């Protein structure tokens, strides 16, 4: 907004709620109460910059705050837009901190993992916006980036499975069972004529000639 707005003392105008019947007969005095104006456009912003997307969805300025900044810019003397913005940020931390994704939101506990915008699990901290309990077939694993420690959900390795949610480890396949795939909810029993004589087996072995299994 221009600093000329100070001289005219603008006020907020709220139109009545939208009325389709009035619109049809040419009465254009009604509209939605809130209209969001966007100057940032990127159809991949949710995945390319989730933390920026998080901030933009919460970015709000009231008329009072805007006018306070304009007055500060006008009367501070030798002020720039940058210095005015900096003064406002220093004096209104409680306002803009609500726009930011808190680090605590991505400090996941045991049994949890990082979640990206949209709800999908991620192992990339820069894409994460929250935490959620790991699904069946996964386990929670410690994850460190710099000095920040959190947890991520990773699929169970071949030879292991996990049937419950929020687990910190996967269970090796029992004797007589195996799985050669990752992310399994349960291991499969070896078919007749094969066996698995070790826990955590990824494949079942064929019985030697002249022998079989039930």
Short mmCIF file of C-alpha atoms in Angstrom, two decimals:
data_model
loop_
_atom_site.label_atom_id
_atom_site.label_comp_id
_atom_site.label_asym_id
_atom_site.label_seq_id
_atom_site.Cartn_x
_atom_site.Cartn_y
_atom_site.Cartn_z
CA UNK A 1 0.00 0.00 0.00
CA UNK A 2 1.05 3.59 -0.62
CA UNK A 3 1.95 5.89 2.26
CA UNK A 4 -0.78 8.20 0.91
CA UNK A 5 -3.20 5.85 2.67
CA UNK A 6 -2.22 7.48 5.98
CA UNK A 7 -3.74 10.81 4.99
CA UNK A 8 -7.13 9.33 4.05
CA UNK A 9 -7.40 7.04 7.10
CA UNK A 10 -8.78 3.97 5.29
CA UNK A 11 -11.28 1.74 6.99
CA UNK A 12 -12.11 -1.89 6.36
CA UNK A 13 -15.26 -2.41 4.35
CA UNK A 14 -17.10 -5.69 4.72
CA UNK A 15 -19.78 -6.34 2.13
CA UNK A 16 -22.91 -8.36 2.88
CA UNK A 17 -22.69 -12.07 2.11
CA UNK A 18 -22.95 -13.12 -1.51
CA UNK A 19 -26.53 -13.21 -2.78
CA UNK A 20 -27.01 -15.02 -6.09
CA UNK A 21 -30.51 -13.59 -6.67
CA UNK A 22 -29.29 -10.00 -6.31
CA UNK A 23 -26.38 -10.72 -8.62
CA UNK A 24 -28.75 -12.03 -11.29
CA UNK A 25 -30.74 -8.77 -11.33
CA UNK A 26 -27.64 -6.59 -11.45
CA UNK A 27 -27.16 -5.72 -7.77
CA UNK A 28 -23.42 -6.15 -7.29
CA UNK A 29 -23.20 -4.96 -3.69
CA UNK A 30 -22.71 -8.41 -2.20
CA UNK A 31 -19.59 -10.55 -2.17
CA UNK A 32 -17.73 -13.09 -0.08
CA UNK A 33 -16.53 -11.66 3.23
CA UNK A 34 -12.95 -12.87 2.86
CA UNK A 35 -10.97 -12.77 -0.38
CA UNK A 36 -7.41 -14.06 -0.33
CA UNK A 37 -5.00 -12.31 -2.67
CA UNK A 38 -2.10 -14.44 -3.88
CA UNK A 39 1.08 -13.22 -5.53
CA UNK A 40 2.95 -16.51 -5.29
CA UNK A 41 1.93 -19.13 -7.83
CA UNK A 42 3.50 -22.56 -8.17
CA UNK A 43 1.47 -25.70 -8.70
CA UNK A 44 4.26 -27.76 -7.14
CA UNK A 45 4.81 -25.54 -4.09
CA UNK A 46 3.26 -28.07 -1.70
CA UNK A 47 5.95 -30.62 -2.53
CA UNK A 48 8.78 -28.33 -3.66
CA UNK A 49 8.63 -25.99 -0.66
CA UNK A 50 6.27 -27.31 2.02
CA UNK A 51 7.62 -25.02 4.73
CA UNK A 52 7.05 -21.97 2.50
CA UNK A 53 3.61 -23.30 1.61
CA UNK A 54 2.86 -23.71 5.33
CA UNK A 55 3.84 -20.07 5.97
CA UNK A 56 1.86 -18.66 3.02
CA UNK A 57 -1.34 -20.42 4.12
CA UNK A 58 -1.05 -18.68 7.52
CA UNK A 59 0.30 -15.30 6.40
CA UNK A 60 -2.09 -12.58 7.59
CA UNK A 61 -1.86 -8.78 8.07
CA UNK A 62 -4.64 -6.79 9.73
CA UNK A 63 -5.49 -3.28 8.60
CA UNK A 64 -4.18 -1.95 11.91
CA UNK A 65 -0.82 -3.68 11.48
CA UNK A 66 -0.49 -2.41 7.93
CA UNK A 67 -1.25 1.17 8.93
CA UNK A 68 1.22 0.96 11.83
CA UNK A 69 3.97 -0.01 9.40
CA UNK A 70 3.07 2.77 6.98
CA UNK A 71 3.15 5.35 9.78
CA UNK A 72 6.49 4.00 10.99
CA UNK A 73 7.92 4.23 7.47
CA UNK A 74 6.63 7.78 7.03
CA UNK A 75 7.60 9.32 10.36
CA UNK A 76 10.73 7.38 11.39
CA UNK A 77 12.97 9.48 9.11
CA UNK A 78 15.50 8.06 6.61
CA UNK A 79 13.62 4.79 6.76
CA UNK A 80 13.55 2.13 4.08
CA UNK A 81 10.99 -0.58 3.43
CA UNK A 82 13.58 -3.11 4.61
CA UNK A 83 14.33 -1.33 7.90
CA UNK A 84 10.63 -0.76 8.54
CA UNK A 85 9.89 -4.44 7.99
CA UNK A 86 12.75 -5.42 10.31
CA UNK A 87 11.48 -3.16 13.10
CA UNK A 88 8.01 -4.62 12.73
CA UNK A 89 9.33 -8.20 12.84
CA UNK A 90 11.36 -7.51 15.98
CA UNK A 91 8.37 -5.97 17.73
CA UNK A 92 5.74 -8.54 16.69
CA UNK A 93 7.34 -11.96 17.13
CA UNK A 94 4.10 -13.45 18.48
CA UNK A 95 2.40 -12.59 15.17
CA UNK A 96 4.87 -13.99 12.65
CA UNK A 97 5.93 -17.01 14.73
CA UNK A 98 2.43 -18.36 14.13
CA UNK A 99 3.21 -18.35 10.39
CA UNK A 100 6.21 -20.66 10.76
CA UNK A 101 6.43 -24.39 11.03
CA UNK A 102 7.67 -25.15 14.54
CA UNK A 103 10.69 -27.42 14.83
CA UNK A 104 8.80 -29.33 17.52
CA UNK A 105 6.19 -30.29 14.94
CA UNK A 106 8.80 -32.44 13.21
CA UNK A 107 10.56 -33.79 16.33
CA UNK A 108 9.02 -37.26 16.12
CA UNK A 109 8.76 -39.65 19.07
CA UNK A 110 9.34 -43.40 19.20
CA UNK A 111 6.99 -45.23 16.86
CA UNK A 112 6.52 -42.14 14.68
CA UNK A 113 8.01 -40.76 11.48
CA UNK A 114 8.14 -37.55 9.44
CA UNK A 115 5.12 -36.70 7.31
CA UNK A 116 5.05 -34.36 4.31
CA UNK A 117 2.24 -32.02 3.25
CA UNK A 118 -0.60 -34.25 2.12
CA UNK A 119 0.05 -36.99 4.68
CA UNK A 120 2.67 -39.16 2.97
CA UNK A 121 5.64 -40.37 5.00
CA UNK A 122 9.00 -38.84 4.06
CA UNK A 123 12.64 -39.27 5.09
CA UNK A 124 13.47 -35.71 3.96
CA UNK A 125 13.31 -33.26 6.87
CA UNK A 126 13.01 -30.25 4.53
CA UNK A 127 9.74 -31.69 3.16
CA UNK A 128 8.26 -32.61 6.55
CA UNK A 129 5.44 -30.69 8.25
CA UNK A 130 4.44 -33.07 11.08
CA UNK A 131 4.80 -36.55 12.59
CA UNK A 132 2.56 -39.60 12.48
CA UNK A 133 2.69 -43.17 13.79
CA UNK A 134 4.30 -45.60 11.36
CA UNK A 135 1.97 -47.89 9.45
CA UNK A 136 1.97 -51.68 9.63
CA UNK A 137 4.83 -53.02 7.52
CA UNK A 138 7.08 -50.18 8.71
CA UNK A 139 9.15 -49.29 11.75
CA UNK A 140 10.36 -46.05 13.31
CA UNK A 141 14.07 -45.31 12.87
CA UNK A 142 16.32 -42.61 14.37
CA UNK A 143 17.18 -39.85 11.89
CA UNK A 144 19.70 -37.03 12.40
CA UNK A 145 20.27 -33.96 10.19
CA UNK A 146 22.93 -31.63 11.58
CA UNK A 147 22.13 -31.19 15.26
CA UNK A 148 18.43 -31.97 14.86
CA UNK A 149 17.30 -35.47 15.84
CA UNK A 150 13.96 -36.95 14.86
CA UNK A 151 12.58 -40.25 13.53
CA UNK A 152 11.41 -41.55 10.15
CA UNK A 153 9.25 -44.49 9.10
CA UNK A 154 11.01 -47.05 6.90
CA UNK A 155 9.71 -50.32 5.39
CA UNK A 156 10.55 -53.59 7.08
CA UNK A 157 13.48 -55.28 5.36
CA UNK A 158 13.09 -58.55 3.47
CA UNK A 159 12.98 -61.40 5.97
CA UNK A 160 11.06 -59.29 8.49
CA UNK A 161 7.51 -58.05 9.01
CA UNK A 162 5.40 -55.91 11.35
CA UNK A 163 1.65 -56.25 11.80
CA UNK A 164 1.06 -53.37 14.23
CA UNK A 165 1.19 -49.60 13.85
CA UNK A 166 3.70 -47.42 15.68
CA UNK A 167 6.44 -50.05 16.00
CA UNK A 168 10.11 -49.27 16.60
CA UNK A 169 11.35 -52.53 15.05
CA UNK A 170 10.30 -55.27 12.66
CA UNK A 171 10.08 -58.93 13.63
CA UNK A 172 12.23 -61.53 11.83
CA UNK A 173 10.27 -64.26 10.12
CA UNK A 174 9.86 -67.30 12.35
CA UNK A 175 11.15 -70.77 11.48
CA UNK A 176 9.18 -72.15 8.55
CA UNK A 177 8.24 -68.68 7.29
CA UNK A 178 9.85 -66.20 4.89
CA UNK A 179 9.37 -63.07 2.81
CA UNK A 180 11.56 -61.72 0.06
CA UNK A 181 9.75 -58.38 -0.09
CA UNK A 182 10.13 -55.16 1.90
CA UNK A 183 7.32 -53.53 3.86
CA UNK A 184 5.42 -56.70 4.67
CA UNK A 185 2.73 -56.98 7.32
CA UNK A 186 3.37 -60.70 7.82
CA UNK A 187 5.70 -63.45 6.65
CA UNK A 188 4.40 -66.30 4.50
CA UNK A 189 4.49 -69.93 5.56
CA UNK A 190 6.77 -72.06 3.39
CA UNK A 191 4.74 -74.18 0.97
CA UNK A 192 4.73 -77.96 1.16
CA UNK A 193 8.05 -79.42 0.04
CA UNK A 194 10.12 -76.45 1.26
CA UNK A 195 11.47 -75.17 4.56
CA UNK A 196 13.16 -72.26 6.33
CA UNK A 197 15.46 -73.42 9.11
CA UNK A 198 16.59 -69.96 10.24
CA UNK A 199 14.72 -66.93 11.52
CA UNK A 200 14.60 -63.95 9.21
CA UNK A 201 14.60 -66.07 6.06
CA UNK A 202 13.96 -64.30 2.78
CA UNK A 203 13.28 -67.48 0.81
CA UNK A 204 12.20 -71.05 1.53
CA UNK A 205 14.55 -73.86 0.56
CA UNK A 206 13.48 -76.93 -1.36
CA UNK A 207 13.53 -80.17 0.65
CA UNK A 208 16.36 -82.58 -0.22
CA UNK A 209 15.48 -85.54 -2.42
CA UNK A 210 13.42 -88.11 -0.63
CA UNK A 211 12.11 -85.68 1.99
CA UNK A 212 9.16 -83.32 2.29
CA UNK A 213 7.26 -81.15 4.74
CA UNK A 214 3.62 -81.01 5.74
#
